[in-house]
Coordinates of C-alpha atoms in Angstrom, one line a residue:
Chain X
M1 CA -9.8 -11.2 -29.5
R2 CA -5.7 -10.5 -28.7
P3 CA -3.9 -11.8 -32.1
I4 CA -2.0 -14.2 -29.7
D5 CA -5.1 -15.6 -28.6
E6 CA -5.9 -16.0 -32.7
V7 CA -2.8 -16.9 -33.2
V8 CA -3.8 -20.4 -30.5
K9 CA -6.7 -20.7 -32.3
R10 CA -5.4 -21.4 -35.8
I11 CA -3.3 -23.2 -34.4
R12 CA -5.5 -26.4 -32.2
R13 CA -7.9 -25.9 -35.7
G14 CA -5.1 -26.5 -38.3
K15 CA -4.6 -30.1 -39.1
V16 CA -1.3 -30.1 -41.2
F17 CA 1.1 -27.2 -41.4
L18 CA 3.7 -24.5 -42.8
I19 CA 6.2 -23.2 -41.4
S20 CA 8.0 -20.8 -43.6
S21 CA 10.4 -17.4 -43.4
H22 CA 11.6 -14.7 -45.7
I23 CA 14.3 -15.7 -48.3
N24 CA 18.3 -15.0 -46.5
L25 CA 17.0 -17.0 -43.3
E26 CA 18.8 -16.6 -40.2
G27 CA 19.5 -16.9 -36.8
D28 CA 15.8 -15.4 -35.5
S29 CA 13.9 -17.0 -38.9
L30 CA 15.7 -20.4 -38.1
G31 CA 16.0 -20.4 -34.5
S32 CA 11.6 -19.3 -34.4
E33 CA 10.9 -22.1 -36.8
L34 CA 12.5 -25.2 -35.1
A35 CA 11.6 -23.7 -31.9
L36 CA 7.3 -23.6 -34.0
A37 CA 7.5 -26.4 -35.2
Y38 CA 8.4 -28.5 -31.1
I39 CA 5.1 -27.1 -30.1
L40 CA 3.2 -28.4 -32.8
K41 CA 4.8 -31.9 -32.4
R42 CA 4.4 -31.2 -29.2
L43 CA 0.6 -30.4 -30.7
R44 CA 0.8 -33.5 -32.8
K45 CA -0.1 -31.8 -35.6
K46 CA 1.2 -32.3 -38.7
F47 CA 3.9 -30.1 -39.7
F48 CA 7.1 -29.2 -42.2
I49 CA 9.4 -26.6 -43.3
Y50 CA 9.9 -24.8 -46.2
N51 CA 12.2 -22.6 -46.7
M52 CA 13.7 -21.6 -50.4
S53 CA 17.1 -20.7 -48.8
G54 CA 19.1 -23.6 -47.8
L55 CA 20.9 -24.0 -43.6
P56 CA 23.1 -21.2 -43.7
R57 CA 27.2 -23.0 -42.4
N58 CA 27.1 -21.3 -38.8
Y59 CA 23.8 -22.6 -37.5
R60 CA 24.7 -26.1 -38.2
F61 CA 25.0 -26.6 -35.2
L62 CA 21.5 -26.0 -34.1
P63 CA 19.2 -28.8 -32.4
L64 CA 16.2 -29.6 -33.7
L65 CA 17.6 -29.6 -37.6
D66 CA 15.7 -33.1 -38.7
F67 CA 12.8 -30.9 -38.3
L68 CA 14.3 -29.3 -41.4
K69 CA 14.4 -32.7 -42.9
I70 CA 10.3 -33.6 -43.1
K71 CA 9.0 -34.1 -46.6
R72 CA 6.7 -31.6 -48.3
I73 CA 3.2 -32.4 -47.5
K74 CA 1.4 -30.8 -50.8
E75 CA -2.5 -31.0 -48.7
F76 CA -1.0 -28.3 -45.9
D77 CA -4.4 -26.2 -44.4
T78 CA -1.9 -24.1 -42.7
A79 CA 0.7 -21.7 -43.5
I80 CA 2.7 -20.1 -40.0
I81 CA 5.3 -17.2 -41.8
L82 CA 8.0 -15.9 -39.4
D83 CA 9.5 -12.7 -39.9
C84 CA 8.7 -11.7 -42.7
S85 CA 6.7 -8.3 -43.4
E86 CA 5.0 -9.2 -46.7
S87 CA 5.0 -12.5 -48.9
N88 CA 7.0 -11.7 -51.4
R89 CA 10.2 -11.9 -49.3
L90 CA 9.1 -15.3 -49.2
G91 CA 10.2 -16.3 -53.0
E92 CA 8.5 -18.9 -54.0
V93 CA 7.1 -20.1 -50.8
K94 CA 4.8 -17.3 -51.7
K95 CA 2.9 -19.3 -54.5
M96 CA 1.4 -22.0 -52.2
L97 CA -0.4 -20.2 -50.1
T98 CA -3.2 -20.4 -51.9
S99 CA -6.8 -17.9 -50.8
D100 CA -8.3 -21.6 -49.3
K101 CA -5.1 -21.9 -47.2
V102 CA -5.3 -19.8 -43.0
I103 CA -2.3 -17.8 -43.4
I104 CA -1.0 -17.0 -39.9
N105 CA 1.5 -13.9 -40.1
I106 CA 4.0 -13.6 -37.0
D107 CA 6.4 -11.0 -36.4
H108 CA 8.0 -8.4 -35.8
H109 CA 9.2 -5.7 -38.5
P110 CA 7.0 -2.0 -38.1
D111 CA 6.4 -2.0 -42.4
N112 CA 4.7 -5.6 -42.0
N113 CA 1.9 -5.0 -44.4
Y114 CA -1.2 -7.9 -42.5
F115 CA -1.0 -10.6 -45.2
G116 CA -2.3 -13.0 -43.0
T117 CA -5.8 -14.8 -42.5
V118 CA -4.2 -14.1 -38.8
N119 CA -1.0 -11.0 -38.1
W120 CA 0.0 -11.1 -34.9
V121 CA 2.3 -8.1 -35.0
E122 CA 4.9 -6.9 -32.1
P123 CA 6.9 -4.5 -33.5
T124 CA 8.6 -4.0 -29.7
A125 CA 9.6 -7.8 -29.8
S126 CA 13.3 -7.6 -30.2
A127 CA 13.0 -10.9 -32.3
V128 CA 10.1 -13.4 -33.6
G129 CA 12.3 -15.7 -31.4
E130 CA 10.0 -13.8 -28.3
L131 CA 6.7 -13.5 -29.9
I132 CA 7.7 -18.2 -30.4
Y133 CA 8.9 -17.7 -26.9
K134 CA 5.4 -16.1 -24.9
L135 CA 3.8 -19.0 -27.4
Y136 CA 4.6 -21.1 -25.1
K137 CA 3.7 -19.8 -22.3
K138 CA 0.0 -19.3 -23.6
L139 CA 0.5 -23.1 -24.1
K140 CA 2.0 -23.9 -21.2
I141 CA 4.3 -26.4 -23.5
P142 CA 7.6 -26.8 -21.6
L143 CA 10.9 -25.9 -22.6
N144 CA 13.6 -27.9 -22.8
R145 CA 17.0 -26.8 -23.4
D146 CA 17.2 -27.4 -27.4
V147 CA 13.7 -25.2 -27.4
A148 CA 15.8 -22.8 -25.4
L149 CA 18.9 -22.7 -27.0
C150 CA 17.3 -22.1 -30.2
L151 CA 15.0 -19.6 -28.9
Y152 CA 18.5 -18.1 -27.3
T153 CA 20.3 -17.9 -30.9
A154 CA 17.2 -16.0 -32.3
I155 CA 16.8 -13.5 -29.9
M156 CA 20.7 -13.6 -29.3
T157 CA 21.0 -12.5 -33.2
D158 CA 19.0 -10.3 -33.9
T159 CA 19.6 -8.2 -31.1
G160 CA 23.2 -8.0 -32.8
G161 CA 24.3 -10.1 -29.5
F162 CA 22.4 -7.4 -27.7
R163 CA 23.5 -4.3 -28.5
N164 CA 20.9 -3.3 -30.7
E165 CA 18.3 -0.9 -29.6
N166 CA 15.7 -3.1 -30.2
T167 CA 17.4 -4.7 -26.6
T168 CA 14.6 -4.6 -23.7
S169 CA 14.3 -5.1 -20.2
S170 CA 11.9 -7.9 -21.2
T171 CA 14.6 -9.8 -23.8
H172 CA 17.6 -10.2 -20.8
R173 CA 14.5 -11.4 -18.4
I174 CA 14.0 -14.2 -21.1
I175 CA 16.9 -14.7 -22.3
A176 CA 17.2 -15.2 -17.8
H177 CA 14.9 -17.6 -18.5
L178 CA 16.5 -19.4 -21.1
L179 CA 19.9 -19.4 -19.7
K180 CA 18.3 -21.8 -17.4
Y181 CA 18.4 -24.5 -19.4
G182 CA 22.3 -25.7 -19.4
F183 CA 23.8 -24.6 -22.8
K184 CA 26.6 -22.3 -23.3
P185 CA 26.1 -18.7 -23.9
S186 CA 30.0 -19.1 -25.5
S187 CA 29.7 -21.7 -27.2
V188 CA 26.3 -20.8 -29.2
F189 CA 28.5 -17.2 -29.9
E190 CA 31.2 -18.7 -31.3
N191 CA 29.6 -21.0 -33.5
V192 CA 27.4 -17.8 -34.9
Y193 CA 30.2 -15.0 -34.8
E194 CA 33.3 -17.0 -35.0
G195 CA 34.9 -19.7 -36.7
H196 CA 35.8 -16.7 -39.3
S197 CA 38.6 -18.3 -42.6
L198 CA 42.0 -16.6 -42.1
S199 CA 40.6 -16.3 -45.9
R200 CA 37.8 -13.6 -44.7
M201 CA 40.5 -12.0 -42.7
K202 CA 42.4 -11.5 -45.7
L203 CA 39.2 -10.9 -47.9
L204 CA 38.6 -8.2 -45.4
G205 CA 42.0 -6.5 -45.5
L206 CA 41.9 -6.2 -49.3
G207 CA 38.3 -4.9 -49.2
F208 CA 39.4 -2.6 -46.5
D209 CA 42.3 -0.9 -49.8
N210 CA 39.0 0.0 -52.2
L211 CA 37.2 1.6 -49.3
K212 CA 35.4 5.2 -50.0
M213 CA 34.2 7.3 -47.9
D214 CA 32.4 10.4 -48.5
K215 CA 32.6 12.7 -44.8
K216 CA 31.1 15.0 -45.3
R217 CA 27.9 12.9 -45.6
K218 CA 28.8 10.3 -43.6
I219 CA 28.6 7.1 -45.9
A220 CA 31.0 4.4 -46.5
W221 CA 30.9 2.0 -48.7
M222 CA 32.8 -1.3 -50.0
T223 CA 33.3 -3.9 -52.5
I224 CA 33.5 -7.0 -52.7
S225 CA 34.0 -8.7 -56.5
Q226 CA 34.7 -12.1 -57.5
E227 CA 38.3 -11.4 -58.5
M228 CA 38.8 -10.5 -54.8
L229 CA 37.4 -13.8 -53.6
K230 CA 39.6 -15.6 -55.8
K231 CA 42.9 -13.6 -54.3
A232 CA 41.7 -14.3 -50.7
K233 CA 40.6 -17.7 -51.6
A234 CA 37.4 -16.8 -49.8
D235 CA 33.8 -17.7 -50.4
L236 CA 30.7 -15.4 -50.4
D237 CA 29.7 -17.1 -46.0
D238 CA 33.0 -15.3 -46.0
I239 CA 31.2 -12.1 -46.6
E240 CA 29.0 -12.5 -43.8
G241 CA 29.6 -9.2 -41.5
F242 CA 31.7 -7.0 -43.2
V243 CA 28.6 -4.4 -43.7
E244 CA 28.9 -3.7 -39.9
I245 CA 31.9 -3.7 -39.8
I246 CA 32.4 -1.1 -42.2
R247 CA 29.4 1.1 -40.2
S248 CA 31.8 0.9 -36.9
L249 CA 34.3 2.7 -38.3
K250 CA 34.4 6.0 -36.6
G251 CA 31.9 9.0 -38.2
V252 CA 30.4 6.4 -40.7
K253 CA 26.4 6.4 -40.6
L254 CA 26.0 4.8 -43.5
A255 CA 27.9 1.6 -44.2
I256 CA 27.9 -0.2 -48.0
L257 CA 29.0 -2.8 -49.4
F258 CA 28.8 -4.1 -53.4
Q259 CA 28.9 -7.5 -53.4
E260 CA 29.1 -9.5 -57.3
L261 CA 27.2 -12.5 -56.9
S262 CA 27.6 -12.4 -60.7
D263 CA 29.1 -11.1 -63.6
N264 CA 25.4 -8.5 -63.5
K265 CA 24.4 -9.2 -60.1
I266 CA 25.1 -7.2 -57.7
K267 CA 23.7 -7.5 -54.0
I268 CA 23.6 -4.7 -51.7
G269 CA 23.8 -4.1 -48.4
F270 CA 22.8 -1.6 -45.8
R271 CA 23.2 -0.5 -42.0
S272 CA 22.8 2.3 -40.2
R273 CA 22.7 4.6 -37.3
E274 CA 21.2 7.4 -35.4
G275 CA 18.1 7.8 -38.2
I276 CA 19.1 7.0 -41.5
D277 CA 16.8 4.5 -42.5
A278 CA 18.3 2.2 -44.6
G279 CA 15.0 0.1 -45.3
K280 CA 13.6 3.6 -46.9
L281 CA 17.1 3.4 -48.9
A282 CA 17.4 -0.2 -49.8
S283 CA 13.8 0.3 -51.0
I284 CA 14.4 3.2 -53.7
F285 CA 16.1 0.1 -55.6
G286 CA 13.8 -2.6 -54.7
G287 CA 15.1 -4.3 -51.4
G288 CA 13.2 -4.0 -48.1
G289 CA 14.4 -4.6 -44.4
H290 CA 13.9 -2.9 -41.1
F291 CA 15.3 0.5 -39.9
A292 CA 19.0 0.2 -39.7
A293 CA 19.0 -2.9 -41.6
S294 CA 18.1 -3.5 -45.2
G295 CA 19.5 -5.3 -48.5
C296 CA 18.6 -5.3 -52.1
I297 CA 19.7 -6.9 -55.7
V298 CA 21.1 -5.4 -58.7
E299 CA 21.8 -6.7 -62.0
G300 CA 24.6 -4.5 -63.7
K301 CA 27.8 -4.8 -64.1
L302 CA 29.8 -3.6 -60.3
E303 CA 31.2 -0.1 -61.0
K304 CA 28.1 0.8 -62.9
V305 CA 25.6 -0.7 -60.2
E306 CA 28.3 1.5 -57.6
K307 CA 28.3 4.4 -59.5
M308 CA 24.5 5.2 -59.8
V309 CA 23.4 3.5 -56.0
I310 CA 26.1 6.5 -54.5
D311 CA 24.8 9.4 -57.1
R312 CA 21.6 8.0 -55.6
I313 CA 21.8 7.9 -51.9
K314 CA 23.7 11.0 -52.2
K315 CA 20.4 12.7 -53.1
E316 CA 18.4 11.5 -50.8
L317 CA 20.7 12.0 -47.4
Chain A
M1 CA 29.2 -13.0 8.8
R2 CA 28.4 -12.7 5.0
P3 CA 31.0 -11.5 3.8
I4 CA 28.8 -9.1 2.0
D5 CA 27.2 -8.2 5.3
E6 CA 31.6 -7.5 7.0
V7 CA 32.1 -5.3 3.8
V8 CA 29.0 -3.4 4.7
K9 CA 30.1 -3.4 8.9
R10 CA 32.7 -1.5 7.1
I11 CA 31.6 1.2 5.0
R12 CA 29.3 2.3 7.7
R13 CA 32.0 2.9 10.1
G14 CA 34.8 4.6 7.9
K15 CA 34.9 7.9 7.7
V16 CA 37.2 8.4 4.2
F17 CA 37.8 6.0 1.4
L18 CA 40.2 5.5 -2.1
I19 CA 38.4 3.9 -4.3
S20 CA 41.1 2.0 -6.3
S21 CA 41.6 -0.7 -9.1
H22 CA 44.3 -2.7 -10.9
I23 CA 46.2 -1.0 -13.8
N24 CA 45.1 -1.5 -17.3
L25 CA 41.8 0.3 -16.2
E26 CA 38.9 -0.6 -18.0
G27 CA 35.4 -1.3 -17.9
D28 CA 34.3 -3.4 -14.8
S29 CA 36.9 -2.0 -12.9
L30 CA 35.9 1.6 -13.7
G31 CA 32.0 1.2 -14.4
S32 CA 32.0 -0.7 -10.8
E33 CA 34.4 2.1 -9.4
L34 CA 32.3 4.8 -9.7
A35 CA 29.0 3.3 -9.1
L36 CA 30.9 1.8 -5.7
A37 CA 31.7 6.3 -5.5
Y38 CA 27.7 7.1 -5.8
I39 CA 27.1 5.2 -2.9
L40 CA 30.3 6.5 -0.4
K41 CA 28.5 10.0 -1.2
R42 CA 25.1 8.8 -0.5
L43 CA 26.4 8.2 2.9
R44 CA 28.0 10.7 2.9
K45 CA 31.6 9.5 3.2
K46 CA 34.9 11.5 2.2
F47 CA 36.3 9.6 -0.6
F48 CA 38.1 10.2 -3.8
I49 CA 39.1 7.5 -6.3
Y50 CA 42.4 7.2 -7.1
N51 CA 44.1 4.9 -10.1
M52 CA 47.4 4.3 -12.1
S53 CA 45.9 3.8 -15.4
G54 CA 44.2 7.0 -17.1
L55 CA 40.5 6.6 -18.3
P56 CA 40.7 5.0 -21.9
R57 CA 39.6 6.7 -25.0
N58 CA 36.1 4.7 -25.0
Y59 CA 35.0 5.5 -21.8
R60 CA 35.2 8.8 -21.6
F61 CA 30.9 9.0 -22.8
L62 CA 30.6 7.8 -18.8
P63 CA 28.5 9.2 -16.3
L64 CA 30.1 10.2 -12.6
L65 CA 33.0 10.8 -13.9
D66 CA 32.9 13.7 -12.2
F67 CA 34.2 11.8 -9.3
L68 CA 37.7 10.9 -11.2
K69 CA 38.9 14.6 -10.1
I70 CA 38.0 14.5 -6.4
K71 CA 41.4 15.0 -4.9
R72 CA 43.3 12.6 -3.3
I73 CA 43.3 13.0 0.4
K74 CA 46.2 11.5 2.7
E75 CA 44.3 10.9 5.8
F76 CA 42.0 7.7 4.9
D77 CA 40.9 5.3 6.8
T78 CA 39.5 2.7 4.9
A79 CA 40.4 1.4 1.3
I80 CA 38.0 -0.8 -1.3
I81 CA 39.6 -2.5 -4.2
L82 CA 38.1 -3.4 -7.0
D83 CA 38.4 -6.0 -9.5
C84 CA 42.0 -7.4 -8.5
S85 CA 43.4 -10.2 -7.6
E86 CA 46.5 -9.3 -5.8
S87 CA 47.6 -6.0 -4.3
N88 CA 50.6 -6.1 -6.6
R89 CA 47.7 -5.5 -9.7
L90 CA 47.6 -2.1 -7.9
G91 CA 50.7 -0.5 -8.8
E92 CA 52.6 2.7 -6.9
V93 CA 48.7 2.6 -5.2
K94 CA 49.4 -0.9 -3.2
K95 CA 52.0 1.6 -1.2
M96 CA 49.4 3.4 0.0
L97 CA 48.0 0.4 1.9
T98 CA 50.2 0.4 5.1
S99 CA 48.9 -1.7 7.9
D100 CA 46.3 1.1 9.8
K101 CA 44.4 1.2 7.1
V102 CA 41.1 -1.9 6.6
I103 CA 41.1 -2.9 2.9
I104 CA 37.6 -4.1 1.0
N105 CA 38.5 -6.1 -1.2
I106 CA 35.9 -6.7 -3.4
D107 CA 37.0 -9.4 -6.6
H108 CA 35.1 -12.4 -8.7
H109 CA 38.8 -13.4 -10.0
P110 CA 39.1 -16.9 -9.4
D111 CA 42.1 -16.4 -8.4
N112 CA 41.9 -14.1 -5.2
N113 CA 44.8 -14.1 -3.0
Y114 CA 42.3 -12.8 -0.3
F115 CA 45.1 -9.5 0.7
G116 CA 42.0 -8.2 2.1
T117 CA 40.9 -6.9 6.0
V118 CA 37.9 -8.0 4.8
N119 CA 37.7 -10.2 1.2
W120 CA 34.0 -10.4 -1.1
V121 CA 35.0 -12.4 -3.6
E122 CA 32.6 -14.2 -5.6
P123 CA 34.0 -15.8 -8.8
T124 CA 30.9 -17.0 -10.1
A125 CA 30.4 -13.2 -10.6
S126 CA 30.1 -12.1 -14.3
A127 CA 31.8 -8.6 -13.1
V128 CA 32.1 -6.7 -10.1
G129 CA 30.1 -4.8 -11.4
E130 CA 27.0 -7.5 -10.4
L131 CA 29.1 -7.1 -6.5
I132 CA 28.2 -3.4 -6.5
Y133 CA 25.0 -4.2 -8.1
K134 CA 24.1 -6.9 -5.1
L135 CA 25.4 -3.4 -2.5
Y136 CA 22.5 -1.4 -4.0
K137 CA 20.2 -3.5 -2.8
K138 CA 22.0 -4.5 0.0
L139 CA 22.0 -1.4 1.0
K140 CA 19.0 -0.2 0.3
I141 CA 19.8 3.0 -1.9
P142 CA 17.7 3.1 -4.9
L143 CA 19.3 2.7 -8.5
N144 CA 19.0 5.3 -11.4
R145 CA 19.8 6.4 -14.8
D146 CA 23.8 7.2 -14.4
V147 CA 24.7 4.6 -11.5
A148 CA 22.5 1.7 -13.7
L149 CA 24.8 2.7 -17.0
C150 CA 27.7 2.8 -15.3
L151 CA 26.7 -1.0 -14.1
Y152 CA 25.5 -2.0 -17.5
T153 CA 29.2 -1.6 -18.8
A154 CA 30.4 -3.0 -16.0
I155 CA 28.9 -6.6 -17.0
M156 CA 28.4 -6.0 -20.6
T157 CA 31.9 -5.4 -21.2
D158 CA 33.7 -8.1 -18.5
T159 CA 31.0 -10.5 -20.2
G160 CA 32.1 -9.2 -23.4
G161 CA 29.1 -8.3 -24.6
F162 CA 27.3 -11.4 -22.8
R163 CA 29.2 -13.8 -25.1
N164 CA 31.8 -15.1 -22.3
E165 CA 31.1 -18.6 -20.2
N166 CA 30.7 -16.2 -17.4
T167 CA 27.7 -15.0 -18.5
T168 CA 24.5 -16.2 -16.5
S169 CA 21.6 -16.6 -16.0
S170 CA 21.6 -14.2 -12.9
T171 CA 23.8 -11.7 -15.2
H172 CA 20.8 -11.5 -17.3
R173 CA 18.2 -10.6 -14.7
I174 CA 20.2 -8.0 -13.0
I175 CA 20.8 -6.0 -16.3
A176 CA 17.1 -6.4 -17.1
H177 CA 16.7 -4.6 -14.1
L178 CA 19.4 -1.7 -15.0
L179 CA 17.6 -0.7 -19.2
K180 CA 14.6 -0.3 -16.6
Y181 CA 16.2 3.4 -16.6
G182 CA 16.6 4.4 -19.7
F183 CA 19.0 3.8 -21.5
K184 CA 20.0 3.0 -25.2
P185 CA 22.1 -0.2 -24.8
S186 CA 23.1 0.3 -28.5
S187 CA 25.1 3.7 -27.6
V188 CA 27.1 2.1 -25.5
F189 CA 28.0 -0.8 -27.8
E190 CA 28.9 2.3 -30.0
N191 CA 31.4 4.2 -27.5
V192 CA 33.4 0.9 -26.1
Y193 CA 33.7 -1.1 -29.5
E194 CA 33.3 0.8 -32.3
G195 CA 33.8 4.1 -33.4
H196 CA 37.2 2.3 -35.3
S197 CA 39.3 4.1 -36.9
L198 CA 40.3 3.3 -40.6
S199 CA 44.1 3.5 -39.5
R200 CA 42.8 0.2 -37.3
M201 CA 41.4 -1.1 -39.8
K202 CA 44.8 -0.9 -42.0
L203 CA 47.0 -1.6 -39.4
L204 CA 44.9 -4.8 -38.5
G205 CA 45.4 -5.6 -42.5
L206 CA 48.6 -5.4 -41.7
G207 CA 48.9 -7.9 -38.8
F208 CA 47.1 -10.0 -41.0
D209 CA 49.9 -10.3 -43.5
N210 CA 52.1 -11.7 -40.6
L211 CA 49.4 -13.7 -38.7
K212 CA 51.5 -16.9 -38.3
M213 CA 49.9 -20.1 -37.0
D214 CA 50.4 -23.7 -35.8
K215 CA 47.7 -25.4 -36.8
K216 CA 48.9 -28.3 -34.7
R217 CA 48.6 -26.9 -31.4
K218 CA 46.4 -24.6 -32.4
I219 CA 48.4 -21.2 -31.6
A220 CA 48.2 -18.1 -34.4
W221 CA 49.9 -15.4 -33.1
M222 CA 50.5 -11.6 -34.7
T223 CA 53.1 -9.1 -33.8
I224 CA 52.5 -5.6 -34.2
S225 CA 55.8 -3.0 -34.3
Q226 CA 56.0 0.6 -33.9
E227 CA 56.6 0.8 -37.6
M228 CA 53.5 -0.6 -38.9
L229 CA 51.6 1.6 -35.8
K230 CA 53.1 4.2 -38.3
K231 CA 52.6 3.0 -41.6
A232 CA 49.4 3.1 -40.3
K233 CA 49.1 6.6 -38.5
A234 CA 47.3 4.3 -35.9
D235 CA 47.7 4.2 -32.0
L236 CA 47.7 2.1 -29.6
D237 CA 44.0 2.9 -28.5
D238 CA 44.1 0.6 -31.9
I239 CA 45.4 -2.1 -31.4
E240 CA 42.7 -3.0 -28.5
G241 CA 40.8 -6.0 -29.9
F242 CA 43.0 -7.1 -32.3
V243 CA 44.1 -10.1 -29.7
E244 CA 40.5 -11.1 -29.6
I245 CA 39.6 -11.2 -33.8
I246 CA 42.7 -14.0 -33.6
R247 CA 41.6 -15.8 -31.4
S248 CA 38.0 -16.1 -33.6
L249 CA 39.9 -17.1 -36.2
K250 CA 39.1 -20.9 -37.6
G251 CA 40.5 -23.4 -35.7
V252 CA 42.4 -21.2 -32.9
K253 CA 42.3 -22.3 -29.6
L254 CA 44.9 -20.1 -28.6
A255 CA 45.5 -16.7 -29.8
I256 CA 48.5 -14.0 -28.9
L257 CA 48.9 -11.3 -29.7
F258 CA 52.4 -9.2 -29.0
Q259 CA 52.6 -5.6 -29.4
E260 CA 55.9 -3.6 -29.5
L261 CA 55.0 -0.7 -26.8
S262 CA 59.2 0.7 -27.3
D263 CA 62.0 -0.4 -28.6
N264 CA 63.2 -2.8 -25.6
K265 CA 59.4 -3.6 -24.0
I266 CA 57.0 -6.1 -25.7
K267 CA 53.3 -6.3 -24.1
I268 CA 51.8 -9.8 -25.1
G269 CA 48.0 -10.9 -25.0
F270 CA 47.1 -14.6 -24.5
R271 CA 43.4 -15.1 -25.1
S272 CA 42.0 -18.8 -25.0
R273 CA 39.4 -21.2 -25.2
E274 CA 37.9 -25.0 -24.5
G275 CA 40.9 -25.6 -21.8
I276 CA 43.5 -23.9 -22.7
D277 CA 44.7 -22.2 -19.3
A278 CA 45.6 -18.7 -20.4
G279 CA 46.3 -16.9 -17.0
K280 CA 49.4 -19.8 -15.8
L281 CA 50.5 -19.4 -19.3
A282 CA 50.8 -15.9 -18.2
S283 CA 52.0 -16.0 -15.2
I284 CA 55.2 -18.4 -17.3
F285 CA 56.8 -15.1 -17.9
G286 CA 55.5 -12.7 -14.6
G287 CA 52.0 -11.8 -16.0
G288 CA 48.5 -13.0 -14.8
G289 CA 44.7 -12.5 -15.6
H290 CA 41.8 -14.8 -16.3
F291 CA 40.9 -18.8 -17.2
A292 CA 40.9 -16.7 -20.8
A293 CA 42.0 -13.9 -20.8
S294 CA 45.5 -12.7 -20.0
G295 CA 48.7 -10.7 -20.1
C296 CA 52.6 -9.9 -19.8
I297 CA 55.3 -7.8 -20.1
V298 CA 58.7 -8.9 -21.6
E299 CA 62.2 -6.5 -22.0
G300 CA 63.9 -7.8 -25.2
K301 CA 63.4 -6.6 -29.0
L302 CA 60.4 -7.8 -30.9
E303 CA 61.4 -10.3 -32.5
K304 CA 63.9 -12.4 -30.0
V305 CA 60.4 -12.1 -27.4
E306 CA 58.5 -13.5 -30.1
K307 CA 60.4 -16.8 -30.8
M308 CA 61.2 -17.0 -27.0
V309 CA 57.5 -16.9 -25.9
I310 CA 56.1 -19.1 -28.6
D311 CA 58.7 -22.1 -28.1
R312 CA 58.3 -21.5 -24.3
I313 CA 54.2 -22.0 -24.6
K314 CA 54.6 -24.6 -27.7
K315 CA 56.0 -26.9 -24.6
E316 CA 53.3 -26.5 -22.6
L317 CA 51.2 -27.1 -24.1

């Protein structure tokens, strides 16, 4: 049986569902969760969505967000886990996946470790949103504007605005269909990527003051300290996208952002291109992710962590 | 007869062609010119491309650029003008359009003034690239990787990466087809929008230092002087996209960039959203453009021009 057919079978059989996704929720995980929840609603199933991360500010515009408010039900029988390569990325939710539950694992990460009872993993899909779209087709559930907008957001964000290497002809065919439901792509972009504060730009300016480059190895990295945040009157949300901006610099193949979450906790983001495996690099420090985008959290003082990580990365490249 | 059929008739009838487009060549004008030139080549017509503006740095990656080197032929009979709302935007090329020539005007600007012998103007097309794509279909000329890449670049850039309001379901259907010819969308994005220099970022930082906002009217503006360029070791190419960054600031509906070209010549770019007509604003100062993106050049000292323009715009809004 094809994985999608197995998923359909398990969905039809289940009575009460938990939907979840990885920590640090973003467009694909969130949009896919909401669109999937609508399927369950249409099938008259009981369900709730439970994530370890809250709703990021730039996704507050999404429709169907009321699904996030449905009360947690203890006695569910089936968990559908989206966009998650391994169950550790679920945080505390992992504990809920006891052996008596059916676990449906729907993902597009090539390094997915098949932790589910059923595993539908398509690494060629640009986003889990593409797979949920296929599920609508398969189940013959009609799309509507709200669902189309959620799926559009999922696919648009995970392809970096249709620009990443995962964007295919099939991605655009799906988007052509979704756009028929009459929402404005421009407004999705504005909500997700724009509406930047002046503080953000000031913070970016401070960041560029301390930008370091290793031109030989084509690495560039930046640190954002708590002090810089204060100086620019910015908050953690303002840092989103900085690491992509560093990668966009001429001659840079690996961009690293060190972000001081608290005095002793440093979040590190990696973005790469042209054959550098960012996921592998992050895994050295206990993190993970995709080939071109990954991250980890390391304990220690900002300067020490920066030196340690850069020294190690230089050895790797 | 439908305009596209008239265009086909005139192309079949013509012997020697001039292809041109508006000054300040960009992705759509350039990509469309090259893809159209390939059509003429396939039809065994004589042709040359002649533009008043040179090839922008970020489009040097395009295939078919050898078409730009074809020697200028004095005795052409037909001119095909692309992406140009009025013949004044052709600069000196306008003088070549004497009354004995057939002028084919192919455009998607809603304010096109039908200056051609034949006028094929489709304001719902996201880019002239969409129209050239239709021409391929109509003439049954097979696409190939080079042509697909030129048309992709044309459409991708004129939709701002598929995010502007002109992006439709039909746009994505065309892109789905073009992507089958096996080029990397990621590399087009990198070439056009990335590869930014560190100087560019430093210049942006200096720009943000002098950013001004009128919060009530939701206007933000920035000036880039020759002195700032020197300080950041940047050049004029580095300024591309700054005005879009200003528009991306929270609460900004109209972004204006004043750029000192020389001591007495100021280039002004306008970007708007949510119902503000940037084209109309630019036309006050002798410029023009689209609803959301426009520009003009004003003579005078930077500070004086800034004050004059901002005062006038405030009265308009």
